[in-house]
Short mmCIF file of C-alpha atoms in Angstrom, two decimals:
data_model
loop_
_atom_site.label_atom_id
_atom_site.label_comp_id
_atom_site.label_asym_id
_atom_site.label_seq_id
_atom_site.Cartn_x
_atom_site.Cartn_y
_atom_site.Cartn_z
CA MET A 19 26.71 -76.63 93.80
CA ILE A 20 23.09 -75.59 94.06
CA LEU A 21 22.50 -73.51 97.17
CA PRO A 22 19.22 -73.10 99.06
CA ILE A 23 17.45 -69.80 98.50
CA TYR A 24 16.49 -68.14 101.76
CA LEU A 25 12.82 -67.20 101.93
CA TYR A 26 10.97 -64.26 103.44
CA GLY A 27 11.38 -64.28 107.20
CA SER A 28 15.07 -65.24 107.08
CA GLU A 29 17.22 -62.80 109.04
CA VAL A 30 19.96 -62.64 106.39
CA LEU A 31 17.53 -60.95 103.98
CA ARG A 32 17.19 -57.96 106.33
CA LYS A 33 20.89 -57.39 107.05
CA VAL A 34 23.08 -54.83 105.28
CA ALA A 35 25.62 -56.98 103.43
CA GLU A 36 29.35 -56.56 104.02
CA PRO A 37 31.63 -55.42 101.18
CA VAL A 38 33.60 -58.13 99.42
CA ASP A 39 37.29 -57.95 100.29
CA PRO A 40 39.55 -58.61 97.25
CA GLU A 41 41.50 -60.97 99.53
CA GLU A 42 38.41 -63.22 99.46
CA ARG A 43 38.77 -63.73 95.72
CA GLU A 44 39.01 -67.53 95.81
CA ASP A 45 35.89 -67.86 97.99
CA ILE A 46 34.00 -65.33 95.86
CA VAL A 47 34.87 -67.12 92.61
CA ARG A 48 33.44 -70.34 94.09
CA LEU A 49 30.35 -68.50 95.41
CA VAL A 50 29.73 -66.89 91.98
CA ALA A 51 29.86 -70.32 90.32
CA ASP A 52 27.42 -71.72 92.89
CA MET A 53 25.11 -68.72 92.55
CA LYS A 54 25.07 -69.06 88.75
CA GLU A 55 24.11 -72.71 89.06
CA THR A 56 21.47 -71.88 91.70
CA LEU A 57 20.01 -69.09 89.58
CA LYS A 58 19.78 -71.29 86.50
CA LYS A 59 18.10 -74.11 88.45
CA SER A 60 15.59 -71.72 90.06
CA GLU A 61 14.74 -70.13 86.67
CA GLY A 62 15.09 -66.63 88.10
CA CYS A 63 16.62 -63.57 86.48
CA GLY A 64 18.65 -62.32 89.44
CA LEU A 65 20.17 -63.46 92.68
CA ALA A 66 21.96 -61.59 95.45
CA ALA A 67 24.37 -63.28 97.86
CA PRO A 68 22.10 -62.67 100.90
CA GLN A 69 19.45 -64.77 99.14
CA VAL A 70 21.78 -67.77 99.45
CA GLY A 71 22.64 -66.97 103.05
CA VAL A 72 25.87 -65.04 102.43
CA SER A 73 25.83 -61.46 103.66
CA LYS A 74 28.23 -60.10 101.02
CA ARG A 75 27.77 -57.32 98.43
CA LEU A 76 27.57 -59.59 95.39
CA LEU A 77 24.82 -60.16 92.84
CA ILE A 78 24.12 -61.80 89.52
CA VAL A 79 21.56 -60.70 86.94
CA ASP A 80 20.74 -62.77 83.85
CA GLY A 81 18.08 -61.62 81.41
CA ARG A 82 18.69 -64.19 78.67
CA ASP A 83 15.59 -66.24 79.52
CA MET A 84 13.42 -63.13 79.10
CA VAL A 85 14.20 -62.41 75.43
CA ASP A 86 10.62 -63.27 74.41
CA VAL A 87 9.44 -60.16 76.27
CA TYR A 88 12.64 -58.09 76.27
CA PRO A 89 14.70 -58.92 73.13
CA TYR A 90 17.45 -56.48 74.16
CA LEU A 91 18.36 -58.82 77.06
CA LYS A 92 19.61 -61.61 74.77
CA ASP A 93 23.21 -61.25 75.98
CA PHE A 94 22.55 -59.58 79.33
CA VAL A 95 24.42 -61.31 82.16
CA ARG A 96 26.33 -59.45 84.86
CA VAL A 97 28.21 -60.43 88.00
CA MET A 98 28.50 -57.37 90.21
CA ILE A 99 30.80 -57.21 93.20
CA ASN A 100 30.43 -54.26 95.59
CA PRO A 101 28.04 -52.40 93.26
CA GLU A 102 27.30 -48.78 94.03
CA VAL A 103 24.81 -46.47 92.32
CA ILE A 104 26.68 -43.31 91.35
CA ALA A 105 23.85 -41.65 89.41
CA GLU A 106 20.14 -42.17 88.83
CA SER A 107 17.55 -40.52 86.64
CA GLY A 108 14.93 -38.29 88.16
CA LYS A 109 12.41 -40.00 85.92
CA LYS A 110 10.68 -43.03 87.44
CA ALA A 111 9.29 -46.24 85.95
CA GLU A 112 6.83 -48.78 87.31
CA TYR A 113 7.23 -52.53 86.77
CA SER A 114 5.74 -55.59 88.38
CA GLU A 115 8.38 -57.33 90.49
CA GLY A 116 8.64 -60.76 91.99
CA CYS A 117 11.41 -62.45 93.96
CA LEU A 118 12.76 -65.95 94.50
CA SER A 119 12.83 -65.17 98.24
CA ILE A 120 9.16 -64.13 98.20
CA PRO A 121 7.59 -66.76 95.93
CA ASN A 122 4.22 -66.24 94.25
CA VAL A 123 4.01 -62.57 95.25
CA TYR A 124 4.10 -59.84 92.59
CA CYS A 125 3.70 -56.10 93.06
CA ASP A 126 4.16 -52.96 91.01
CA VAL A 127 7.18 -51.03 92.25
CA VAL A 128 8.33 -47.55 91.22
CA ARG A 129 12.09 -47.09 90.83
CA PRO A 130 14.41 -44.78 88.85
CA GLU A 131 14.16 -45.34 85.09
CA SER A 132 17.93 -45.51 84.66
CA ILE A 133 20.96 -45.80 86.91
CA THR A 134 24.73 -45.72 86.59
CA VAL A 135 26.55 -48.29 88.69
CA GLU A 136 30.18 -48.72 89.57
CA TYR A 137 31.18 -52.29 90.43
CA LEU A 138 33.82 -54.97 90.13
CA ASN A 139 33.09 -57.65 87.57
CA GLU A 140 33.77 -61.36 87.88
CA ASP A 141 37.46 -60.75 87.11
CA PHE A 142 37.60 -58.07 89.84
CA GLU A 143 37.94 -55.34 87.19
CA LYS A 144 36.31 -51.97 87.89
CA VAL A 145 33.34 -51.25 85.62
CA THR A 146 31.06 -48.23 85.33
CA GLU A 147 27.85 -48.96 83.44
CA THR A 148 24.49 -47.31 82.85
CA PHE A 149 21.36 -49.46 82.85
CA ASP A 150 17.83 -48.70 81.67
CA LYS A 151 14.61 -50.53 80.89
CA PHE A 152 14.20 -53.96 82.49
CA ALA A 153 17.96 -54.45 82.91
CA CYS A 154 17.88 -51.44 85.24
CA ARG A 155 15.00 -52.98 87.15
CA MET A 156 16.82 -56.28 87.66
CA VAL A 157 19.98 -54.55 88.89
CA GLN A 158 18.07 -52.27 91.28
CA HIS A 159 16.02 -55.14 92.67
CA GLU A 160 19.13 -57.22 93.42
CA MET A 161 21.06 -54.23 94.79
CA SER A 162 18.21 -53.64 97.23
CA HIS A 163 18.87 -57.09 98.69
CA LEU A 164 22.39 -55.94 99.58
CA ASP A 165 20.87 -53.28 101.85
CA GLY A 166 18.40 -55.63 103.56
CA ASP A 167 15.62 -54.14 101.49
CA LEU A 168 12.90 -56.20 99.76
CA PHE A 169 10.65 -55.13 96.88
CA ILE A 170 7.60 -55.37 99.15
CA ASP A 171 9.06 -52.51 101.19
CA HIS A 172 8.29 -50.22 98.23
CA VAL A 173 4.60 -50.95 97.77
CA ALA A 174 1.62 -48.97 98.96
CA PRO A 175 0.37 -49.84 102.47
CA ILE A 176 -2.93 -51.15 101.08
CA ARG A 177 -1.06 -53.51 98.75
CA LYS A 178 1.09 -54.71 101.64
CA LYS A 179 -2.07 -55.45 103.63
CA ILE A 180 -3.46 -57.43 100.68
CA ILE A 181 -0.33 -59.62 100.48
CA SER A 182 0.14 -59.97 104.25
CA ARG A 183 -1.42 -63.45 104.40
CA LYS A 184 0.86 -64.72 101.65
CA LEU A 185 3.87 -63.24 103.45
CA ALA A 186 2.83 -64.87 106.73
CA GLY A 187 2.46 -68.19 104.91
CA ILE A 188 5.94 -67.92 103.39
CA GLN A 189 7.42 -67.02 106.77
CA ALA A 190 5.69 -70.04 108.33
CA GLY A 191 7.09 -72.32 105.62
CA LYS A 192 3.70 -72.86 104.00
CA VAL A 193 4.83 -72.32 100.42
CA ALA A 194 5.69 -74.67 97.59
CA VAL A 195 8.65 -73.80 95.37
CA ARG A 196 10.39 -75.77 92.65
CA TYR A 197 13.88 -74.92 93.93
CA LEU A 198 15.87 -75.69 97.06
CA SER A 199 14.86 -73.21 99.76
CA LYS A 200 15.02 -72.58 103.49
CA ILE A 201 13.91 -70.15 106.17
CA LYS A 202 16.32 -69.25 108.93
#
């Protein structure tokens, strides 16, 4: 089922998400399937559960549609349950980021160049994996959502001032998107 993507101004985007309890497995399996369908329909490369109104520590990243620019992402799809960064590089990288919850806004954001994450996969198996390049960026961006943090929180104050009108428009519902969305 395609779920609505919550837009900037929705309270759920600013909450710290609750850990997934393994006892919730059946509900989480259904949510993962819905999130995959929602992500594909929205043509995004990542989606965190809070973006679909569920305050749980769950995310999906899918880089397969970006192989034109990043060929190494041809098989890159991850479902991450309760992800936790256990190490990060001291070296930083800057990329332009956008977000399905903040449509038509793009900003350069500096984040660690590589991270190591411990998480449960779709089968609830523990995985430890190191990410770099754009895969690292996608994972960090989505993990930020789990802490109520948006990419615009990491931009220079002058940049935030420049985008403030767009943000106000999104919050007021004055934005056109090609996917199911809502503000609450």
